[in-house]
Every structure is written in C-alpha cells, then in structure tokens.
Coordinates of N, CA and C and ligand atoms in Angstrom, one line a residue:
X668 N 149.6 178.6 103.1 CA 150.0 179.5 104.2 C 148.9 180.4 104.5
X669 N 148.5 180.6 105.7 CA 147.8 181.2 106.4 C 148.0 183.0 105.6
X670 N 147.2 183.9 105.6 CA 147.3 185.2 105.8 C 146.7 186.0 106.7
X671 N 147.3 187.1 107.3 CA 147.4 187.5 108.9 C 146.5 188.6 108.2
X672 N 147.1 189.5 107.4 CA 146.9 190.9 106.4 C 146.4 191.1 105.3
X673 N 145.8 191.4 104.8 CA 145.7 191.5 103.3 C 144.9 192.6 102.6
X674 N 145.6 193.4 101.8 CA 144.6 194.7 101.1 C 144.6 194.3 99.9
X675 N 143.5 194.7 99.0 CA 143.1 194.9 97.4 C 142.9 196.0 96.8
X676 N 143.7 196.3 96.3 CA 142.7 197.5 95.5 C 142.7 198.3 96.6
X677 N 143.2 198.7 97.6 CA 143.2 199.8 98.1 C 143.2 201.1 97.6
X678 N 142.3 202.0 97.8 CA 142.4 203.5 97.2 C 142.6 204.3 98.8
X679 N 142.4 205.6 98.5 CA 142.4 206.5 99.4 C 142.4 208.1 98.9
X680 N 141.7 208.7 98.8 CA 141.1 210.0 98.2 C 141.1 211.0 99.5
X681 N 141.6 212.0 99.3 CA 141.3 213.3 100.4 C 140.9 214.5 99.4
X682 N 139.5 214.8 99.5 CA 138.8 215.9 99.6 C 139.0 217.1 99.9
X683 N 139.2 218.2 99.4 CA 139.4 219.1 99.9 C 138.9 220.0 99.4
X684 N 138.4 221.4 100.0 CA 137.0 222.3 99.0 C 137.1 222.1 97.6
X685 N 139.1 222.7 97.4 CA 139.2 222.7 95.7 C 139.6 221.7 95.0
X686 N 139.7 220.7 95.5 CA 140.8 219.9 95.0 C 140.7 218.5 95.6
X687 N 140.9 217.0 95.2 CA 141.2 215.8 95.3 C 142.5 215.6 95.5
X688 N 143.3 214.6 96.5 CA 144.5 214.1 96.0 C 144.3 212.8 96.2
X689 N 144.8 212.2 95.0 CA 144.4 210.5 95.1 C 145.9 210.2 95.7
X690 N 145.6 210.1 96.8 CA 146.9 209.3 97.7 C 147.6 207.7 97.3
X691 N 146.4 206.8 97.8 CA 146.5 205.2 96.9 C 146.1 205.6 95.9
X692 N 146.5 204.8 95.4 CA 145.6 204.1 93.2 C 146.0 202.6 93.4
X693 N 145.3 202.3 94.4 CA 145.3 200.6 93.7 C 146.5 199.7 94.3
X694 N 146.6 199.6 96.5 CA 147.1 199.1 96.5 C 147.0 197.9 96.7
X695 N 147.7 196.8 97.0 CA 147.9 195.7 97.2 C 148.8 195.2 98.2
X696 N 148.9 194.3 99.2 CA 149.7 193.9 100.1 C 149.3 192.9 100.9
X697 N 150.4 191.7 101.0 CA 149.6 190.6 102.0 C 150.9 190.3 102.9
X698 N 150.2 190.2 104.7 CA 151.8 189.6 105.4 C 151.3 188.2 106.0
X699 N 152.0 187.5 105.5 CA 151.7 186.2 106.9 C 151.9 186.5 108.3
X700 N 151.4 185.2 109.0 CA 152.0 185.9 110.4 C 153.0 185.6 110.8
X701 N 153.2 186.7 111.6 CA 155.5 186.4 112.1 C 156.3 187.0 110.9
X702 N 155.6 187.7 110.1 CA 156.0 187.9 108.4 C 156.9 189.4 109.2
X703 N 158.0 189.7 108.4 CA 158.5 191.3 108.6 C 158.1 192.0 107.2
X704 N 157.3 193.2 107.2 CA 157.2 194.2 105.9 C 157.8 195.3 106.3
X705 N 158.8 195.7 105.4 CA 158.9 196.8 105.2 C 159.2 197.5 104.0
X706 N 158.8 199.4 104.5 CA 157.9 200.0 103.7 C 158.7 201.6 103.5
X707 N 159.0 201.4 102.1 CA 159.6 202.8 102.2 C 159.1 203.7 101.0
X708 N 159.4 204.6 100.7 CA 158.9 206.1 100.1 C 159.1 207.3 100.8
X709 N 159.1 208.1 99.6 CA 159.3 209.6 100.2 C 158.2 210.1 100.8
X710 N 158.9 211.4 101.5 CA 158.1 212.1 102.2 C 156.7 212.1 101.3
X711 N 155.2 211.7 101.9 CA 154.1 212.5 100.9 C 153.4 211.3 100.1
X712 N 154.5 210.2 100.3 CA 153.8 209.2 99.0 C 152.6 207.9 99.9
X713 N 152.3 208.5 100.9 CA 151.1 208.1 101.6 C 151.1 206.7 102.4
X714 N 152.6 206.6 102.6 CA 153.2 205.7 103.6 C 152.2 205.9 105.4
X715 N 151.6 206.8 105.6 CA 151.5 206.7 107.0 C 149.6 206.6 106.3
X716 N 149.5 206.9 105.6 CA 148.0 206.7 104.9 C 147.6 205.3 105.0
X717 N 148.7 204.4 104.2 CA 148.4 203.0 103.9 C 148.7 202.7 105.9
X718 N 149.7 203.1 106.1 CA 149.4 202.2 107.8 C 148.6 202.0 108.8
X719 N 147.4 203.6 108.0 CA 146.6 204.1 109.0 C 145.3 203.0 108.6
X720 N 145.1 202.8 107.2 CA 144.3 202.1 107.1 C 144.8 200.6 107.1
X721 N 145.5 199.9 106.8 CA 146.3 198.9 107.5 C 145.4 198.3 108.9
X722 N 145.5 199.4 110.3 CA 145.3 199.1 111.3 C 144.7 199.8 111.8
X723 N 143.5 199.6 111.0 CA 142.3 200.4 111.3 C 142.1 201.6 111.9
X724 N 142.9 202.3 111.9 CA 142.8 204.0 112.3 C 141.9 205.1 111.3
X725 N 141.6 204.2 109.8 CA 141.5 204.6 108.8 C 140.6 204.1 108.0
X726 N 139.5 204.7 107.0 CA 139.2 203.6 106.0 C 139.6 203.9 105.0
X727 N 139.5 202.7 104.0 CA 140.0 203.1 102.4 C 138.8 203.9 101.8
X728 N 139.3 204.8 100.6 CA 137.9 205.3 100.5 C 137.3 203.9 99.1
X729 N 138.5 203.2 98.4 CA 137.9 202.0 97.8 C 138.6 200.8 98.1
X730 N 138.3 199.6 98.0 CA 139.4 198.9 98.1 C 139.2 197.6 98.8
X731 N 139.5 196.8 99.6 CA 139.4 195.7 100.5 C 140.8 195.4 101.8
X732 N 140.3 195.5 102.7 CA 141.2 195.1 104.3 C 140.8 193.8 104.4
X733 N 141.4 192.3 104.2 CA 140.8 191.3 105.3 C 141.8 190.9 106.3
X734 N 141.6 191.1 107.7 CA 142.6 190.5 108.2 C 141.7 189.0 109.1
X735 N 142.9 188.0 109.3 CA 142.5 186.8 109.2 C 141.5 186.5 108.0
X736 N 141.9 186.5 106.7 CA 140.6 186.3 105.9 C 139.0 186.9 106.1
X737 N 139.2 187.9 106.9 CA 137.9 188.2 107.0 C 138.0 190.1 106.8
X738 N 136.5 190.1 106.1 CA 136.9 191.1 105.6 C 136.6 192.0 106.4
X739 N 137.1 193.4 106.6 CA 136.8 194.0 107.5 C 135.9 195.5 107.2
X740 N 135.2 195.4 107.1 CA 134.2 196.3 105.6 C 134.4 197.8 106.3
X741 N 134.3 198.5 105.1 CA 134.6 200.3 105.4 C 134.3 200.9 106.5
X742 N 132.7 200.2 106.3 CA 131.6 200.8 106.7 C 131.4 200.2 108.3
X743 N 132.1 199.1 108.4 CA 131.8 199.0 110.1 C 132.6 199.6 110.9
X744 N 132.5 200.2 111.6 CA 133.5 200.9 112.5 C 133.6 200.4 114.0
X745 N 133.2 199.5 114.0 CA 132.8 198.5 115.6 C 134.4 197.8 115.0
X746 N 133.9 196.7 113.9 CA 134.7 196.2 113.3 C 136.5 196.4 113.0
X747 N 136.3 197.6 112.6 CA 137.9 198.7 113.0 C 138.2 199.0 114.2
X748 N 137.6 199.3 114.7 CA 138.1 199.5 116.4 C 138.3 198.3 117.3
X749 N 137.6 197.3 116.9 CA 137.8 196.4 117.8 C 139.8 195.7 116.9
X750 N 139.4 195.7 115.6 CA 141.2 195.1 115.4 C 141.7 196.3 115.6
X751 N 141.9 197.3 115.7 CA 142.8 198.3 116.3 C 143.4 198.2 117.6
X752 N 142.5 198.2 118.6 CA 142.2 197.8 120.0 C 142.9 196.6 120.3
X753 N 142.8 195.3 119.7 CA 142.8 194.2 120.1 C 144.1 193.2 119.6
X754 N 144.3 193.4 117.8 CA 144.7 193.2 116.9 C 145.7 193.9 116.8
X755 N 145.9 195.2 116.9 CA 147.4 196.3 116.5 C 147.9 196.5 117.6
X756 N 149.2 196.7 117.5 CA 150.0 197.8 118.2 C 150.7 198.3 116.9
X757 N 150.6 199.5 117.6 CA 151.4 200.5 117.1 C 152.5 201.5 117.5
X758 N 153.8 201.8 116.6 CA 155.0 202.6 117.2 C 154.7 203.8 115.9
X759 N 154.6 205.2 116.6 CA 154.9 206.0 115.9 C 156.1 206.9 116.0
X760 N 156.3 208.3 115.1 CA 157.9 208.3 115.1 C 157.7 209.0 116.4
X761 N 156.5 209.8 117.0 CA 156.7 210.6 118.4 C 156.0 209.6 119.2
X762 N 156.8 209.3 120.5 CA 156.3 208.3 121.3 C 154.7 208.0 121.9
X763 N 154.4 209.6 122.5 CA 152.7 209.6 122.7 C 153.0 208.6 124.2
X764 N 153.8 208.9 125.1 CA 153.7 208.7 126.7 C 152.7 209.3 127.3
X765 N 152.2 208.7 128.1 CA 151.3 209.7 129.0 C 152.5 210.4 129.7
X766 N 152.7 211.6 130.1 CA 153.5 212.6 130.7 C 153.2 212.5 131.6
X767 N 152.2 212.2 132.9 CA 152.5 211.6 133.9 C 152.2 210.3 134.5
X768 N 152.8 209.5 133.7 CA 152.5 208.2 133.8 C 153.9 208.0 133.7
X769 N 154.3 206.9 134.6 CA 155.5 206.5 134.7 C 156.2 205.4 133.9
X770 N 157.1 205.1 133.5 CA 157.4 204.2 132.5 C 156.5 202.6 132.6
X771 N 156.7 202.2 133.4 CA 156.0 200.6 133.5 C 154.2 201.0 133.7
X772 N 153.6 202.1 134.2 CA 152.5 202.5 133.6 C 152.1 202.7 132.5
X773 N 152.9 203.4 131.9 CA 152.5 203.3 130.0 C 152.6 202.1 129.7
X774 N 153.3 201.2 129.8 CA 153.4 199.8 129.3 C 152.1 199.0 130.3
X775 N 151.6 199.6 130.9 CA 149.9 198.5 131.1 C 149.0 199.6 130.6
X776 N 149.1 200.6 130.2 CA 148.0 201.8 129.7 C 146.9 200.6 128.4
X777 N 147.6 199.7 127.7 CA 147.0 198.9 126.9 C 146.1 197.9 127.8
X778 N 146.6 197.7 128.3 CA 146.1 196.6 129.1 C 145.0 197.0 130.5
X779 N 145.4 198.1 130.8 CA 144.0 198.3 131.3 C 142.8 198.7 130.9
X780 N 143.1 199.3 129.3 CA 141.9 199.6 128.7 C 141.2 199.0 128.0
X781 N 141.7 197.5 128.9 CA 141.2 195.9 128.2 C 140.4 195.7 129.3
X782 N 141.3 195.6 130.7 CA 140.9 194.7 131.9 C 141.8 195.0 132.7
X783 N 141.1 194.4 134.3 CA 141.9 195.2 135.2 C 143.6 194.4 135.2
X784 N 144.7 195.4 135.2 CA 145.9 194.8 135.6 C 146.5 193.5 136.7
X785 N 147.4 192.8 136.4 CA 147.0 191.6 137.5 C 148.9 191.7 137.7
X786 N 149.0 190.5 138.1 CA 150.5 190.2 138.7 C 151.3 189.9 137.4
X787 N 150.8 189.2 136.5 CA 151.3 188.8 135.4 C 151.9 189.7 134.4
X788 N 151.1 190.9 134.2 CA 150.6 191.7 133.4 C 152.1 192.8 134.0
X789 N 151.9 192.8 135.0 CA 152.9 194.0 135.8 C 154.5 193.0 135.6
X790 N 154.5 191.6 135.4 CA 155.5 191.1 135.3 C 156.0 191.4 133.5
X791 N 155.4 191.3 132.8 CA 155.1 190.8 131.3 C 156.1 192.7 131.1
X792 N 156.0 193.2 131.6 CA 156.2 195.0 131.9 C 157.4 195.1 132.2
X793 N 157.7 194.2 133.5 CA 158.8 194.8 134.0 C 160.1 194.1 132.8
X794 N 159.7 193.0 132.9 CA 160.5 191.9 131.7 C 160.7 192.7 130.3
X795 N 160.0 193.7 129.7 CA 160.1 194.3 128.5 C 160.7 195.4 128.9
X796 N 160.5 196.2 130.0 CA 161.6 197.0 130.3 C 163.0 196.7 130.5
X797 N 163.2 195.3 131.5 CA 164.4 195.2 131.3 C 164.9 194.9 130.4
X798 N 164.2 194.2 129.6 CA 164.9 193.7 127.8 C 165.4 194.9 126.6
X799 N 164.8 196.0 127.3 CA 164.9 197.6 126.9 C 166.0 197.9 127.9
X800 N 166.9 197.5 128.1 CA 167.7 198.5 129.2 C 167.5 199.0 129.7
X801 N 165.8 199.0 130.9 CA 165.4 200.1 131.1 C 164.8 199.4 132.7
X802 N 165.8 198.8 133.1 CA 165.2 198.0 134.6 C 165.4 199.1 135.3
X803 N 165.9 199.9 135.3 CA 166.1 200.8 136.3 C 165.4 202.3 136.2
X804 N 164.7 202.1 134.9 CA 163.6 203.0 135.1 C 162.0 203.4 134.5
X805 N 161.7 201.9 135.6 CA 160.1 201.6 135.6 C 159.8 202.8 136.5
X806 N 159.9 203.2 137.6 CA 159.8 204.4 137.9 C 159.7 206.0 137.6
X807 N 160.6 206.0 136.1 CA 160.7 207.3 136.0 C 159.0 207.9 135.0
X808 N 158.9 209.1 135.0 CA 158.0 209.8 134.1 C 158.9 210.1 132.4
X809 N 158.2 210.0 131.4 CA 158.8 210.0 130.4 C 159.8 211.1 130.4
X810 N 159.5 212.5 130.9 CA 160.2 213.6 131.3 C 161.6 213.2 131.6
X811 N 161.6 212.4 132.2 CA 163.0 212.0 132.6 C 163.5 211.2 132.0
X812 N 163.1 210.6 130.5 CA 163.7 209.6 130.3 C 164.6 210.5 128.7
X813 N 165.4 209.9 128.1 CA 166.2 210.5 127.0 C 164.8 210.0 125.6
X814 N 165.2 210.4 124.6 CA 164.7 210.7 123.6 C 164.7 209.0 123.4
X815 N 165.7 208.1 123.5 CA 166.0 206.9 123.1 C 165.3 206.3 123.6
X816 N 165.2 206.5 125.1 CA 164.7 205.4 126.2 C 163.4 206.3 126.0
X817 N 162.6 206.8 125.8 CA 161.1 207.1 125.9 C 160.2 206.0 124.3
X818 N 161.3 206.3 123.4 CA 160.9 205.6 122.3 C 161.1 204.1 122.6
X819 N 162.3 203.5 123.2 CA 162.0 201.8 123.1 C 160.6 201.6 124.5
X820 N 160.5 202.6 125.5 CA 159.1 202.0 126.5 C 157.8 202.1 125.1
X821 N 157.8 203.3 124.0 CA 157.1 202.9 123.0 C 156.5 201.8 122.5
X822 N 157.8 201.3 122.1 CA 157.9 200.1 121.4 C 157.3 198.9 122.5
X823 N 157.9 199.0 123.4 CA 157.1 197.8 124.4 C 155.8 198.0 124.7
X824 N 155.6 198.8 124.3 CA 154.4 199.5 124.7 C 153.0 198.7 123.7
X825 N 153.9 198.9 122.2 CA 153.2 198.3 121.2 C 152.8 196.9 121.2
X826 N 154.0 196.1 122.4 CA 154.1 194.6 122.2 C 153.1 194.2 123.6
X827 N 152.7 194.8 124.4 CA 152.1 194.2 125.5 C 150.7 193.8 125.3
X828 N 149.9 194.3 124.3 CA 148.4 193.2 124.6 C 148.5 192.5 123.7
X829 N 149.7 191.5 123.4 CA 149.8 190.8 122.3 C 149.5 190.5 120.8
X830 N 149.1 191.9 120.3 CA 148.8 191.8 119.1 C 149.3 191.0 118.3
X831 N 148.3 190.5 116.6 CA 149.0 190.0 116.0 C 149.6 190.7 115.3
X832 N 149.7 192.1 114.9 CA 150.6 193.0 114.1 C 151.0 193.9 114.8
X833 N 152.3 194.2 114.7 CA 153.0 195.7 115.3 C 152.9 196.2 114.0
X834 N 152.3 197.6 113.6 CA 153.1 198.7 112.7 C 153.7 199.8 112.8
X835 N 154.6 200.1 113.1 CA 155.9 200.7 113.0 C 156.1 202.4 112.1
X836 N 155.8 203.6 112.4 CA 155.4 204.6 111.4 C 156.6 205.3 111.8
X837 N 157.8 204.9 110.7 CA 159.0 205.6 110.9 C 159.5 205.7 112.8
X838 N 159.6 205.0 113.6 CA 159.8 204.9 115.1 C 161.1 205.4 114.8
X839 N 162.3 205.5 114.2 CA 163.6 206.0 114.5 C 163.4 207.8 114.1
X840 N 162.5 208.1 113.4 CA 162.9 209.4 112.2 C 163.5 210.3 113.8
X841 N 163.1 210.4 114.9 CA 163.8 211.7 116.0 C 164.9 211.0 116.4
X842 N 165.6 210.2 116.6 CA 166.5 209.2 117.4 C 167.4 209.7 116.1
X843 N 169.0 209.9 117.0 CA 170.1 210.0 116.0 C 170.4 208.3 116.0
X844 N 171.9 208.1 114.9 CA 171.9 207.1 114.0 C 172.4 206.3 115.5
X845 N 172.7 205.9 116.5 CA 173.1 204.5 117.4 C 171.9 204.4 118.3
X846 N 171.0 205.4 118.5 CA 169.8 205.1 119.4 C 169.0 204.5 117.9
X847 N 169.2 204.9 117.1 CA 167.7 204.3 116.0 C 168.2 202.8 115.8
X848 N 169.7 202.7 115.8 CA 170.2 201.1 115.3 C 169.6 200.4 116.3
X849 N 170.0 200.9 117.8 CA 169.6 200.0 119.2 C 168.0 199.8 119.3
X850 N 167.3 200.8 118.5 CA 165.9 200.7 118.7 C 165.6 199.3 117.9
X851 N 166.2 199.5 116.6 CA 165.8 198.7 115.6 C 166.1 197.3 115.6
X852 N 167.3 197.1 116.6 CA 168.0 195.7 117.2 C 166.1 195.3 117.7
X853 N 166.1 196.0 119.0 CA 165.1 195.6 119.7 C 163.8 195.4 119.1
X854 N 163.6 196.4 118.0 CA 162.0 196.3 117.7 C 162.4 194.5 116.8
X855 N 163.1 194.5 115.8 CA 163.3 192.7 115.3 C 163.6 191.9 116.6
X856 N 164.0 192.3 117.9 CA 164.0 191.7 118.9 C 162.8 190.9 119.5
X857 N 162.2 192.2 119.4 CA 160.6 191.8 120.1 C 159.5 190.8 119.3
X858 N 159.6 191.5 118.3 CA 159.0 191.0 116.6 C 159.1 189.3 117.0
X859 N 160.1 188.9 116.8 CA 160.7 187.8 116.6 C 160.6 186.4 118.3
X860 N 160.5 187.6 119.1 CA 160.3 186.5 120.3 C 158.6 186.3 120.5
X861 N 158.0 187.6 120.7 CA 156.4 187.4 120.8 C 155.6 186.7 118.9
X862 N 156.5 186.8 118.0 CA 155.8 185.7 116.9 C 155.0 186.8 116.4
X863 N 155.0 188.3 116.5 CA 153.9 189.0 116.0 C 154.2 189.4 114.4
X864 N 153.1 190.0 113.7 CA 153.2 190.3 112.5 C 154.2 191.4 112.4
X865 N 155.3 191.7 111.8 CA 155.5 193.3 111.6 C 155.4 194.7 110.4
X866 N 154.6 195.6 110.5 CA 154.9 196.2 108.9 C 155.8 197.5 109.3
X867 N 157.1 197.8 108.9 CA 157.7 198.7 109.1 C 158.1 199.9 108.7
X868 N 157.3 201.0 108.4 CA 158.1 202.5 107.4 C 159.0 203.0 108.1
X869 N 160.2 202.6 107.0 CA 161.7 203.4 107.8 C 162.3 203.8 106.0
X870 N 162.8 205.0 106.9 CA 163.9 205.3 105.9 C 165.5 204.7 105.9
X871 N 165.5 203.7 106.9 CA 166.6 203.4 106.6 C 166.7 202.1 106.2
X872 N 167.7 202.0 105.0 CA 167.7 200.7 104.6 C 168.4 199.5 104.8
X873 N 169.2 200.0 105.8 CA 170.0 198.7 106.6 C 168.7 197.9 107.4
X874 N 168.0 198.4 108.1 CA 166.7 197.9 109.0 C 166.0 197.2 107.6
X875 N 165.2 198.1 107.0 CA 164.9 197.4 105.5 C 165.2 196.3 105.0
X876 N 166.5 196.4 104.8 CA 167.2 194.9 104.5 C 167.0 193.6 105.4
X877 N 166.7 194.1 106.9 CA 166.5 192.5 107.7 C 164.7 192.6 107.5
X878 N 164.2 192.9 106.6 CA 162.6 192.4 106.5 C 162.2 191.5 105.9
X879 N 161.8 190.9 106.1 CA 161.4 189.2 105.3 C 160.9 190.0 103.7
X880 N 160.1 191.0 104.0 CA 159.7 191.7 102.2 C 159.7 192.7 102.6
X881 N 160.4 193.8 101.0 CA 160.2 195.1 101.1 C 159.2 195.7 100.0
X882 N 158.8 196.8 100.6 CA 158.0 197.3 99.6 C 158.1 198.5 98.9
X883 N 158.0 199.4 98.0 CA 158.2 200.9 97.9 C 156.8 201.2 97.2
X884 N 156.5 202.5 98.5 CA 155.3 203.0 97.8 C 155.9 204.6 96.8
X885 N 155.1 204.5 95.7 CA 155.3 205.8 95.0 C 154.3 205.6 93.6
X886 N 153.9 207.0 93.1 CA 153.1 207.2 92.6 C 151.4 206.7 93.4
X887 N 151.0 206.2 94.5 CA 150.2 205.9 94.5 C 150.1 204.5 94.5
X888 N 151.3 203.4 94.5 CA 150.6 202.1 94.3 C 152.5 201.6 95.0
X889 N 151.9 200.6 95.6 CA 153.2 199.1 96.3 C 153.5 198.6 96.0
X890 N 155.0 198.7 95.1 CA 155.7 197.5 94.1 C 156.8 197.0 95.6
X891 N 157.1 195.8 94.9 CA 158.5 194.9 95.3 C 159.6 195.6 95.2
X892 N 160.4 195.5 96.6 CA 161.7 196.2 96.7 C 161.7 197.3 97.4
X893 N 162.7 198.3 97.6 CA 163.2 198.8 98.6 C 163.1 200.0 97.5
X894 N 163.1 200.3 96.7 CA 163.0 202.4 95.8 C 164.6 202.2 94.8
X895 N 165.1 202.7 95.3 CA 166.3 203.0 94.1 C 167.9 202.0 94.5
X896 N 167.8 202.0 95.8 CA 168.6 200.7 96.0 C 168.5 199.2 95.9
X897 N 167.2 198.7 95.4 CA 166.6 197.9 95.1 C 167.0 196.9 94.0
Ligands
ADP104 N1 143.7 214.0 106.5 C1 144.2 214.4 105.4 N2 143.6 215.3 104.6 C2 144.1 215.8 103.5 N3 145.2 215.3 102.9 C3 145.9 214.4 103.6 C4 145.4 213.9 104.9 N4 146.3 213.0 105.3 C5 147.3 212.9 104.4 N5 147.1 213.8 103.4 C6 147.9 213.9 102.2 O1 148.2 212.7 101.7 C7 149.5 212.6 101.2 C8 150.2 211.4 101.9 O2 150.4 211.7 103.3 P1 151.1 210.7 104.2 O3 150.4 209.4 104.2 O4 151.2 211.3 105.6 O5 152.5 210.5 103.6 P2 153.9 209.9 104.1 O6 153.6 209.2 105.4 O7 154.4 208.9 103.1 O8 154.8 211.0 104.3 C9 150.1 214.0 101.5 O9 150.1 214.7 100.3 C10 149.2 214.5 102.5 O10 149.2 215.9 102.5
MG105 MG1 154.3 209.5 107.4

C-alpha cells in the first residue's frame, strides 16, 4: 500500500531566552491515501504543532516528513510551500473568511492563487455550497453568515484545489454540540466523496470513532488509540 504521509522521528523544540520546551520527542505517523486520522490530546500537548508541521506550515526541528515517499527536507522551504499550497487544505477552529469576500469567493480564493478562475471552478463552488446547505448563500459576506455556516464554507474551502490531505485543527472547538455534529457529518462527507487524505484534531470522540485510525498525542510522542477512552 501506497503512503500519502509519513513522519519519523519527529521532534520539535521552542526556544525561548530562558528556557526550551521539547514539544515532540520522537514522533511517528503514516496515513495512506483516502486514510481518516484522528488526533486527540489535551490542551498544550502539541497537537496543532504536529499539524503544523504535518503540512508544511512548519518545520521539525529533528525528524523526517516524506510525503508521497519523498522526503521533504527541513531545510527547503520552496519544497514546503509548494505541498502546503498544492498538496494541503486546511480547516482551522476560527474560519479565516476574507470579510469581504463573499461566500462562493472564499471558496475560489484557493484557486485563484493557482490560476485564473474558469466556469468549472465557479461550478465545483457552487456544488460545495449547496452540499453545505448553503445554495442560498453564495452571495452573502461571512458577516452575515452564522458561526455554523461560516465554518462549513471553511471546510469547502479546504476541499476545492483538490488536495491530497485535508487537516482539520479542532474545526468544531466554537460551534455548539448540533452545528459541530452537522459540520462533522459533512467534513467525512467531503473526505470520502473527493478520495482525499484526512488528519483530524477533535476533542470529540464520537467524530474520533468514525476515523479509520486514532491517535493520542501526550508526553511528547503518538501512541494508538483515542487517550483514556481507548
Ligand atoms: N511558536 C511557539 N513558540 C513557543 N512555544 C510554542 C510555540 N507554539 C507552540 N508552543 C508551545 O508548544 C506547546 C504545544 O502547543 P500546541 O501545539 O499549540 O498544543 P495543542 O494544539 O495541543 O493545544 C505549548 O506549550 C505551547 O505553548
Ligand atoms: Mg491546538
């Protein structure tokens, strides 16, 4: 079987005048593609660290990233931007709309910062909105839209230049408990029709439970399983 993902030995160290905190010690993690991960720990135990470097937003300060079997070295940063860019989408827990950019605009905001927008591209849009319950408002400015509906244009947001990984950084934590369910229907919705990779940090473990693997980060390193309900 193919591997989409893959870390070694991941480390990650933050510097600080007085002080070190060794965040990773030594992770490890591989997803196929179409694979669901998800990823839980408490507040602090370097869950949005490992995502960041994950998808290239980040480097390890030791360690190995290859995605597609290829490694993707610390030190190039062409190399990280281009799979970030190309290779990721990403949902974080605060949506990050342009504020005046209208809903079906944010959902080509990826895609123009590829190439010019086309017929397709504006269809591929409107089709993710409506799949979002949200045909009736490609028009609006995020301002107008509820806390629920700003976060699933998010999420489509993540799925339109077709990446092969979505990662997912707690996307319910502001959504009370029937908007985070309906988010979470949709984000395995999406996941599952576009064939993309998923890694997901949620605190919830109903969502958890529909992931092909779960992980728990604590102490610094990624064992098997979900933390104490496991
Ligand atoms: N840029 C940074 N500089 C210094 N410390 C950081 C930085 N980013 C994260 N940390 C620290 O790393 C630890 C893990 O943070 P984070 O990955 O955000 O945890 P989580 O997402 O699991 O809540 C925390 O102690 C945090 O303070
Ligand atoms: Mg976090």
């Amino acid at each position: 079987m193919s591997v989409l993902l893959e870390a070694r030995n991941l480390r990650k160290s933050f510097r600080r005048a007085e002080s070190t905190v060794d965040v990773l010690r030594g992770v490890d993690f591989r997803l196929e593609p179409g694979e669901t991960a998800a990823i839980t720990g408490s507040s602090g135990s370097g869950k949005s660290t490992l995502l960041n470097i994950l998808g290239g937003l980040d480097a390890p300060t030791a360690g190995e990233v290859l995605v597609d079997g290829r490694l993707l070295a610390s030190d190039d940063r062409a190399a990280r931007v281009k799979w970030r860019s190309e290779g990721v989408g990403f949902v974080f827990q605060f949506h990050f709309l342009l504020p005046d950019f209208t809903a079906l605009e944010n959902l080509l905001v990826p895609v123009r910062s590829r190439r010019d927008v086309g017929a397709a591209d504006r269809e591929r849009a409107l089709g993710f909105l409506e799949q979002m319950g949200l045909a009736d408002r490609a028009s609006h400015l995020p301002g107008e839209l509820s806390g629920g509906e700003q976060q699933r244009v998010a999420v489509a947001r993540a799925f339109m230049n077709r990446p092969a990984l979505v990662l997912a950084d707690e996307p319910f934590g502001n959504l009370d408990a029937a908007n985070g369910a309906r988010l979470g229907d949709l984000l395995m919705e999406l996941h599952r029709q576009e064939g993309v990779g998923l890694v997901l940090v949620t605190h919830d473990e109903r969502l958890a439970m529909r992931a092909s693997r779960r992980w728990h980060l604590s102490d610094g390193r990624l064992a098997p399983g979900g933390g104490e309900s496991a």
